[in-house]
Structures are given as structure tokens and as C-alpha cells.
mmCIF file of C-alpha atoms in Angstrom:
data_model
loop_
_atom_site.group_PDB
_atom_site.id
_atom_site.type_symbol
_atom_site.label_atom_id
_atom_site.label_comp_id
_atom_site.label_asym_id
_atom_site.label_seq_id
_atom_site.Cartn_x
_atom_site.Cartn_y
_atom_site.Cartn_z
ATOM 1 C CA UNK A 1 0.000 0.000 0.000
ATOM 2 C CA UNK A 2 0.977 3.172 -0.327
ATOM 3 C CA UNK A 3 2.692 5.712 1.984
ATOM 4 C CA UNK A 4 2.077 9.182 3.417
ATOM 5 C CA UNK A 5 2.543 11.621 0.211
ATOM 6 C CA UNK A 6 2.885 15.222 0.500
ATOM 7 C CA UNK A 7 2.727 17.940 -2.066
ATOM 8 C CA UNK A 8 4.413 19.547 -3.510
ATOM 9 C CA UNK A 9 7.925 18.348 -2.979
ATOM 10 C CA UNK A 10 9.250 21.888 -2.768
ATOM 11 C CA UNK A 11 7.650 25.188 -2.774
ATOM 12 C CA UNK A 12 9.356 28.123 -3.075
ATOM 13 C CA UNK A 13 7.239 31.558 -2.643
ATOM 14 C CA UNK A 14 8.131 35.388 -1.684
ATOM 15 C CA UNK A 15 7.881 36.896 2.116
ATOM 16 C CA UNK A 16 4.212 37.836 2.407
ATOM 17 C CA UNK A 17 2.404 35.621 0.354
ATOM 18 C CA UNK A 18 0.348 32.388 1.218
ATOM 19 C CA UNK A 19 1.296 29.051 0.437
ATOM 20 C CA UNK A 20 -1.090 25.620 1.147
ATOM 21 C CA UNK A 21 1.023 22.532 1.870
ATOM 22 C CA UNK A 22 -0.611 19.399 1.254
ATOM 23 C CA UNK A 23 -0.372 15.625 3.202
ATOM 24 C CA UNK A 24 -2.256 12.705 2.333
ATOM 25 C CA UNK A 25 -1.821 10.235 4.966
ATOM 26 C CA UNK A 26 -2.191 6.478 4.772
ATOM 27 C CA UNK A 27 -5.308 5.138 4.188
ATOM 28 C CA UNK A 28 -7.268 4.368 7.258
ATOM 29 C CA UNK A 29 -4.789 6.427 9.618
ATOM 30 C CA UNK A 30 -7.441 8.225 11.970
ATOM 31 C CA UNK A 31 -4.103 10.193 13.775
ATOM 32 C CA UNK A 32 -2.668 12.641 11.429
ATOM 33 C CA UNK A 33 0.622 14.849 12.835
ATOM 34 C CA UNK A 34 2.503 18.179 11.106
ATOM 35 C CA UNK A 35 6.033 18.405 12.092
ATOM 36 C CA UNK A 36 8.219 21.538 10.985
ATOM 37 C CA UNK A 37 12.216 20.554 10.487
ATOM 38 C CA UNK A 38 15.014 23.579 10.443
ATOM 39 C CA UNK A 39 18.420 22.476 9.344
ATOM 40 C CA UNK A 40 20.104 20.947 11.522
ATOM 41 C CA UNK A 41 17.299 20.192 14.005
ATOM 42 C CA UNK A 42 15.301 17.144 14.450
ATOM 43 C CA UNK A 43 11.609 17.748 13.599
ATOM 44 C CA UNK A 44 9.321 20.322 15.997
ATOM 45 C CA UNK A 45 5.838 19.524 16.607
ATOM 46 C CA UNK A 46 3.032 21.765 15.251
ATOM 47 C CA UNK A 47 -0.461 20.174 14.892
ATOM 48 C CA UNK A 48 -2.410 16.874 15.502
ATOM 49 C CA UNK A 49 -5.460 15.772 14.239
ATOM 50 C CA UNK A 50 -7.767 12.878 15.556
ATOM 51 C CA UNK A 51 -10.454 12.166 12.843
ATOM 52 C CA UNK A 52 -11.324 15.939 11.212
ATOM 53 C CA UNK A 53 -10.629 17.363 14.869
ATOM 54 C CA UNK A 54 -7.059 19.303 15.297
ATOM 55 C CA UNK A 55 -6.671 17.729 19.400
ATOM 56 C CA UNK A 56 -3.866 19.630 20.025
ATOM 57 C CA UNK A 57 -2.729 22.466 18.155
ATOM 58 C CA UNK A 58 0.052 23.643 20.809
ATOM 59 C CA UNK A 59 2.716 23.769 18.478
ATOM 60 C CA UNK A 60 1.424 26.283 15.904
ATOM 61 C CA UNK A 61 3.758 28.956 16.381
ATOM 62 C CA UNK A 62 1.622 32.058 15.677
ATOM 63 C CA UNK A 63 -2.023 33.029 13.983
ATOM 64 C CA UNK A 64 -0.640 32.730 10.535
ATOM 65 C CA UNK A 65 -0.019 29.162 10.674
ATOM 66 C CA UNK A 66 -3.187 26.824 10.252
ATOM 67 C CA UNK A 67 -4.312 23.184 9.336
ATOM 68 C CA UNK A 68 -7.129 21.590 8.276
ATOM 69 C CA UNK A 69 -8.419 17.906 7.721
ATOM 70 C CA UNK A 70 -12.390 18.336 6.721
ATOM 71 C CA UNK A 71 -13.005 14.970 6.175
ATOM 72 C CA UNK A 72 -10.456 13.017 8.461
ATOM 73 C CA UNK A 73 -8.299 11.775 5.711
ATOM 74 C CA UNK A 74 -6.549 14.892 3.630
ATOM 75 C CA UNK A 75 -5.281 17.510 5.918
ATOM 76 C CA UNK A 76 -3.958 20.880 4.183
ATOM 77 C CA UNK A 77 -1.568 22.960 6.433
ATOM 78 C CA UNK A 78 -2.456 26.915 5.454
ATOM 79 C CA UNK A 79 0.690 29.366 6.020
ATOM 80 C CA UNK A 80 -0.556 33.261 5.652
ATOM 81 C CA UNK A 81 2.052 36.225 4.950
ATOM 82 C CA UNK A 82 4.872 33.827 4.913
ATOM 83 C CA UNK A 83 8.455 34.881 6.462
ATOM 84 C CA UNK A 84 11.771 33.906 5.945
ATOM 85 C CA UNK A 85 11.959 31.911 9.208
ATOM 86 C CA UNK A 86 9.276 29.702 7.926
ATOM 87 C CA UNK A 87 11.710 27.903 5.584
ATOM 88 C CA UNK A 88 11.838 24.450 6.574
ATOM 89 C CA UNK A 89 11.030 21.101 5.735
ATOM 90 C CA UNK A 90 7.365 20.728 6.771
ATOM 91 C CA UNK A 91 6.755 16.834 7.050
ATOM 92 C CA UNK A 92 3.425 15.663 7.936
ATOM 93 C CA UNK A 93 3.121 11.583 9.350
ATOM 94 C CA UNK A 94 -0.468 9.485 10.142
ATOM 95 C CA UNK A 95 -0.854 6.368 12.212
ATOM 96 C CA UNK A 96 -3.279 4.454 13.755
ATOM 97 C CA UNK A 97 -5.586 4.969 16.410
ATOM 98 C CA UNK A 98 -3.744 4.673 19.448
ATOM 99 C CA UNK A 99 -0.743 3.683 17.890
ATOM 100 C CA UNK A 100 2.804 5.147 19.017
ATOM 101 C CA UNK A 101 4.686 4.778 15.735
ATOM 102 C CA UNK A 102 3.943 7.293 13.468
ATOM 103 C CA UNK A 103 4.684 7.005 9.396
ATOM 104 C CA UNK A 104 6.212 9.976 8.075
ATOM 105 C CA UNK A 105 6.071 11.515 4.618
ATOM 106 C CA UNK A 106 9.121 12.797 2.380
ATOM 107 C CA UNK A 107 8.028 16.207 3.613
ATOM 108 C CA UNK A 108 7.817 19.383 1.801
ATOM 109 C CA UNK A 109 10.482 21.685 1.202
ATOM 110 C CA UNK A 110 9.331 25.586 1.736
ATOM 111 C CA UNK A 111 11.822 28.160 0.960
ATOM 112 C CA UNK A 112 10.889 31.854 2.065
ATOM 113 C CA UNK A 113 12.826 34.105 -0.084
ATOM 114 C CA UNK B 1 10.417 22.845 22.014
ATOM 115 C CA UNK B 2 13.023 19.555 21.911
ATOM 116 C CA UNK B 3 13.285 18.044 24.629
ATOM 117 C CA UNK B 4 15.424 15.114 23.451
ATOM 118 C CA UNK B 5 18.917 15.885 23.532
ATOM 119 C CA UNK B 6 21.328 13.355 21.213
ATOM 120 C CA UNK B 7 25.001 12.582 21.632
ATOM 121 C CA UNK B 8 27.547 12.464 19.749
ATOM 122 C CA UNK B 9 25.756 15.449 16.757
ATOM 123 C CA UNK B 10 27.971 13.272 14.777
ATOM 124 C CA UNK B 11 29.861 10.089 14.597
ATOM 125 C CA UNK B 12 32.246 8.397 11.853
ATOM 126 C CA UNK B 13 33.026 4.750 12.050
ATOM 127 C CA UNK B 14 33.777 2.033 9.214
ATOM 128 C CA UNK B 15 32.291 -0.840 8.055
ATOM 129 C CA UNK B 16 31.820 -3.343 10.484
ATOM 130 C CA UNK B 17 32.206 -1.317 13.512
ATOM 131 C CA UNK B 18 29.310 -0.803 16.010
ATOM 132 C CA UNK B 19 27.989 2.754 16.822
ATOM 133 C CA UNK B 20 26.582 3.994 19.095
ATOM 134 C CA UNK B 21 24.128 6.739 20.200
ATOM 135 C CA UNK B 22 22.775 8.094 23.396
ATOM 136 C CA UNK B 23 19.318 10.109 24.073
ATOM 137 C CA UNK B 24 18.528 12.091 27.115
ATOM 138 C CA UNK B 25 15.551 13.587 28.171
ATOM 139 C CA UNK B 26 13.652 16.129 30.673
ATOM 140 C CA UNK B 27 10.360 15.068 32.006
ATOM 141 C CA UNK B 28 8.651 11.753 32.735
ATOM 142 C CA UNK B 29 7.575 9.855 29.380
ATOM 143 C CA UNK B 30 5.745 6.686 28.471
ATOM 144 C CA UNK B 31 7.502 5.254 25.810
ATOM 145 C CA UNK B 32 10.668 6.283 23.815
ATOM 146 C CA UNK B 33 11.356 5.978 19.963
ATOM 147 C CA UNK B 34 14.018 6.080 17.733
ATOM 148 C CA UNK B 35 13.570 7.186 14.132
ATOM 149 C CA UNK B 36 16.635 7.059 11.215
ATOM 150 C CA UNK B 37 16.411 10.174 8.438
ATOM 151 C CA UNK B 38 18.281 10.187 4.948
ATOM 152 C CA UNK B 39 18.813 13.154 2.978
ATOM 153 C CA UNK B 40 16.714 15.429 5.879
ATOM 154 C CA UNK B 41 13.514 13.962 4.003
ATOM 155 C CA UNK B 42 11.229 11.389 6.023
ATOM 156 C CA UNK B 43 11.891 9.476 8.963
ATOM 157 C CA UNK B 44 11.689 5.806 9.392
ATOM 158 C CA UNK B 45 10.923 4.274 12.888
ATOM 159 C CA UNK B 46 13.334 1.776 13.668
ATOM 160 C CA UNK B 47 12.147 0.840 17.556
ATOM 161 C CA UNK B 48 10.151 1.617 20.564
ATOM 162 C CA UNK B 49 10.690 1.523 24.207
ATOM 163 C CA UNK B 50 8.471 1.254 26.904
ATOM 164 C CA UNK B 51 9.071 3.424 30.161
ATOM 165 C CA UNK B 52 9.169 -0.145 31.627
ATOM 166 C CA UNK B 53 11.427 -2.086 29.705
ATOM 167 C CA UNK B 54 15.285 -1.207 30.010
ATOM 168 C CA UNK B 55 16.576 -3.377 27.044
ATOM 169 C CA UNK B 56 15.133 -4.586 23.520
ATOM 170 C CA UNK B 57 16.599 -5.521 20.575
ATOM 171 C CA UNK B 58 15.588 -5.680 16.484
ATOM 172 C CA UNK B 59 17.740 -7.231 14.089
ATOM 173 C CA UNK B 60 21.134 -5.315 14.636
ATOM 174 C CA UNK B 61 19.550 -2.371 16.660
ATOM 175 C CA UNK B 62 19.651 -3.368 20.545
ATOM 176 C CA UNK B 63 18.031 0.056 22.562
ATOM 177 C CA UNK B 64 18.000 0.407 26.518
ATOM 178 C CA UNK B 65 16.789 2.567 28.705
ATOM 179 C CA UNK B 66 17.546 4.418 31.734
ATOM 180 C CA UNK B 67 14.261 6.111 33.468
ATOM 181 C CA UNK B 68 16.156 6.618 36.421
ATOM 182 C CA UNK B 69 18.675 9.196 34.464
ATOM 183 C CA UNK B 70 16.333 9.759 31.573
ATOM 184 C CA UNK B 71 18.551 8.405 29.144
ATOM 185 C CA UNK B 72 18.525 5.927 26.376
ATOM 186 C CA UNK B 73 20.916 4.785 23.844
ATOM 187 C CA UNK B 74 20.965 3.175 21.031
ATOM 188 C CA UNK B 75 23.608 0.603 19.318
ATOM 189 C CA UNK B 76 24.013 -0.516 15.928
ATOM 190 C CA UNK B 77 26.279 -3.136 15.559
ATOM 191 C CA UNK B 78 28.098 -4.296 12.394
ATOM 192 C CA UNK B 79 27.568 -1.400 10.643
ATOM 193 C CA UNK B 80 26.870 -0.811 7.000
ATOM 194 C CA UNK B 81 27.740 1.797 4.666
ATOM 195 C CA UNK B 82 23.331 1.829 4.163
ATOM 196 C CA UNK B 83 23.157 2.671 7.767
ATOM 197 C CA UNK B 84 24.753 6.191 7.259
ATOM 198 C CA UNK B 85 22.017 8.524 8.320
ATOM 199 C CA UNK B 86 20.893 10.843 10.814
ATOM 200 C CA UNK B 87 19.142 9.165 13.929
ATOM 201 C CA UNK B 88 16.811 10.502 16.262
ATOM 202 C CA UNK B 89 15.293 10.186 19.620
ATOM 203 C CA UNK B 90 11.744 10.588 19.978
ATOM 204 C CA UNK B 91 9.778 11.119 23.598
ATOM 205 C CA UNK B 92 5.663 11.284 23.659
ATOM 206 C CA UNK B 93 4.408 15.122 23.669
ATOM 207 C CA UNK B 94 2.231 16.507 26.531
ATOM 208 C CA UNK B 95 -0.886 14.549 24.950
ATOM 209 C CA UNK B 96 0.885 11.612 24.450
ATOM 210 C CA UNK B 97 0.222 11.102 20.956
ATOM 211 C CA UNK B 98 2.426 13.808 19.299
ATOM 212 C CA UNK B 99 6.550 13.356 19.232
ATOM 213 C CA UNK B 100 8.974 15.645 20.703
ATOM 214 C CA UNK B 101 12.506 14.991 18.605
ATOM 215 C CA UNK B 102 16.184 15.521 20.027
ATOM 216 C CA UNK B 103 18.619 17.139 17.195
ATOM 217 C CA UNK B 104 19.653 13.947 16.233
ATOM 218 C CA UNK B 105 23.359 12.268 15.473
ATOM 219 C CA UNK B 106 24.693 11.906 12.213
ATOM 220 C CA UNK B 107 25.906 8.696 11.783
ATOM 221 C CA UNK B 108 28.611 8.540 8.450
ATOM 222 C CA UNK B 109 29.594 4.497 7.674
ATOM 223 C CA UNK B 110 32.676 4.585 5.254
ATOM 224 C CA UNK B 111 33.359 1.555 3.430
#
């Protein structure tokens, strides 16, 4: 079967403007996680989603930074009036209910210029 | 922010050698996991450890774990060029389902 997959692969955009970063988990994962990853750092928690519901969305740094999973299977994570700082690699993982392991995607590349 | 802290950032053995990584941590957790990264794309989970288990092994991984320091390491023996990588600790979040990552050690394997 087939893995998380996240589009696009890399997205590169200018300070200010709004980009939409995509994660399709695997199929039947109810947990769905968004991890941001600066060089040289292991990855940071953002956002986690049980089902459609975002159950803890602690690690959203500020109001520009949202996510979304309408209908518990595709989430889209929504960055407004991008800056600089936000380049990263944004990788998103799913797993099971209840289950530790997660399953991470190749993660999207975001480059603020 | 991380609360996983990795040692050695980075380690260089050859072929054959065993390697070895170590993982400490701040507050209580339930479980511990340890996750291998190529090419700063996606992780891979490569074992878990349960807050009450101090040793398990998979394959050529063997992990233990240390509540009473908050530590863990874990040891790769025989190594292979393919396990040249960057390899992180992972501790449950504050809701117990999300991951909190250490920085990681990169692991180089020459031939």
C-alpha cells in the first residue's frame, strides 16, 4: 500500500504571500501529525489531528499558521504572509488509532525568499 | 520545544564497527522511539521503548533505557555503509500522541 505523500515536494514563494502545503496520509490512519524541520534540528511539533478534529494544536507557532483535515483523511496545512523563518522542511506523518509509531512523509520543502 | 537531547551530533566509524548513540531527556515519558532520516527527508521508525522495559533488541539495533537518568541509547552493531544517516530520539508530547525529537546524530559508515 501506499505511503504518506505530501505535495508539492518543494515550494518556493516570496515573504508575504500564502502558500497551502498538502499531506495525504495512509489510508485508514485516523491520527494525522505536522512536524516543521530547520536544518540541523530534528523535527518540531506543530499540529495533531484525531479524525477531522485538530486535538492539540500547541505547536502552531503564531495566527498565521493553520491546518485543516475536513473529512479526516486529507489535511492541508495553510501558512498566511509567509516569512523567511518559515523555511523548513514541513513533514506531515499518520498512524493508527492509538498507535505510538507514526509514518512519516518525504516532507515538503518551503523556501521563504 | 526539543526536549530530546542526542550525543555524539555526529559520529564516523567504518564498516563493520558498532555505533553507538545516546538520548537524554527532561520530564517523565511513556515510551521512547528512535527514528533514522536520509537526505533530511522522512523518517523511518526503527524501535520503541516502553518506560518499563530497560533493554530490547531488532535485528542489529539493541536500545536500553535508563528512566532513572532519563537516558537511552541506542547501538548498531556491524555497521553498513546503508546505515549512514541521521538518527533521532523521539519522547511522547504533553498529549501523548504527538513526538517531541532531540537534534539527532549523524551517523557517516565509510566503506
Amino acid at each position: 500500500g501506499a505511503g504518506v505523500s505530501q505535495t508539492p515536494s518543494n515550494k518556493v514563494t516570496e515573504k508575504g504571500k500564502y502558500v497551502e502545503l498538502r499531506c495525504d496520509p495512509i489510508s485508514g490512519h485516523t491520527a494525522l501529525y505536522w512536524y516543521r524541520q530547520s536544518l540541523g534540528q530534528g523535527p518540531e511539533f506543530l499540529i495533531y489531528f484525531q479524525g477531522t478534529g485538530a486535538a492539540d494544536d500547541s505547536g502552531l507557532p503564531n495566527d498565521r499558521f493553520f491546518a485543516v483535515r475536513p473529512e479526516g483523511s486529507v489535511s492541508t496545512l495553510k501558512i498566511q504572509r509567509t516569512e523567511r523563518g518559515d523555511s523548513a522542511v514541513y513533514l506531515c506523518a499518520s498512524s493508527l488509532w492509538g498507535e505510538e509509531t507514526q509514518y512519516f512523509g518525504p516532507g515538503t520543502r518551503l523556501l521563504v525568499l | 520545544s526539543q526536549q530530546g537531547e542526542e550525543d555524539p551530533q555526529a559520529l564516523s566509524i567504518q564498516e563493520g564497527e558498532n555505533a553507538t548513540m545516546n538520548c537524554s531527556y527532561k520530564t517523565s515519558i511513556n515510551n521512547l522511539q528512535w527514528y533514522r532520516q536520509n537526505s533530511g527527508r522522512g523518517l523511518v521508525h526503527l524501535i520503541l521503548i516502553r518506560s518499563n522495559e530497560r533493554e530490547k533488541h531488532s535485528g542489529r539495533l539493541r536500545v536500553t533505557l535508563d528512566t532513572s537518568k532519563k537516558s537511552s541509547s541506542l547501538l548498531i552493531t556491524a555497521s553498513r555503509a546503508a546505515d549512514t544517516a541521521s538518527y533521532f530520539c523521539a519522547t511522547d508530547w504533553d498529549s501523548g500522541y504527538a513526538l517531541n525529537f532531540g537534534k539527532g546524530t549523524s551517523l557517516l559508515v565509510t566503506p
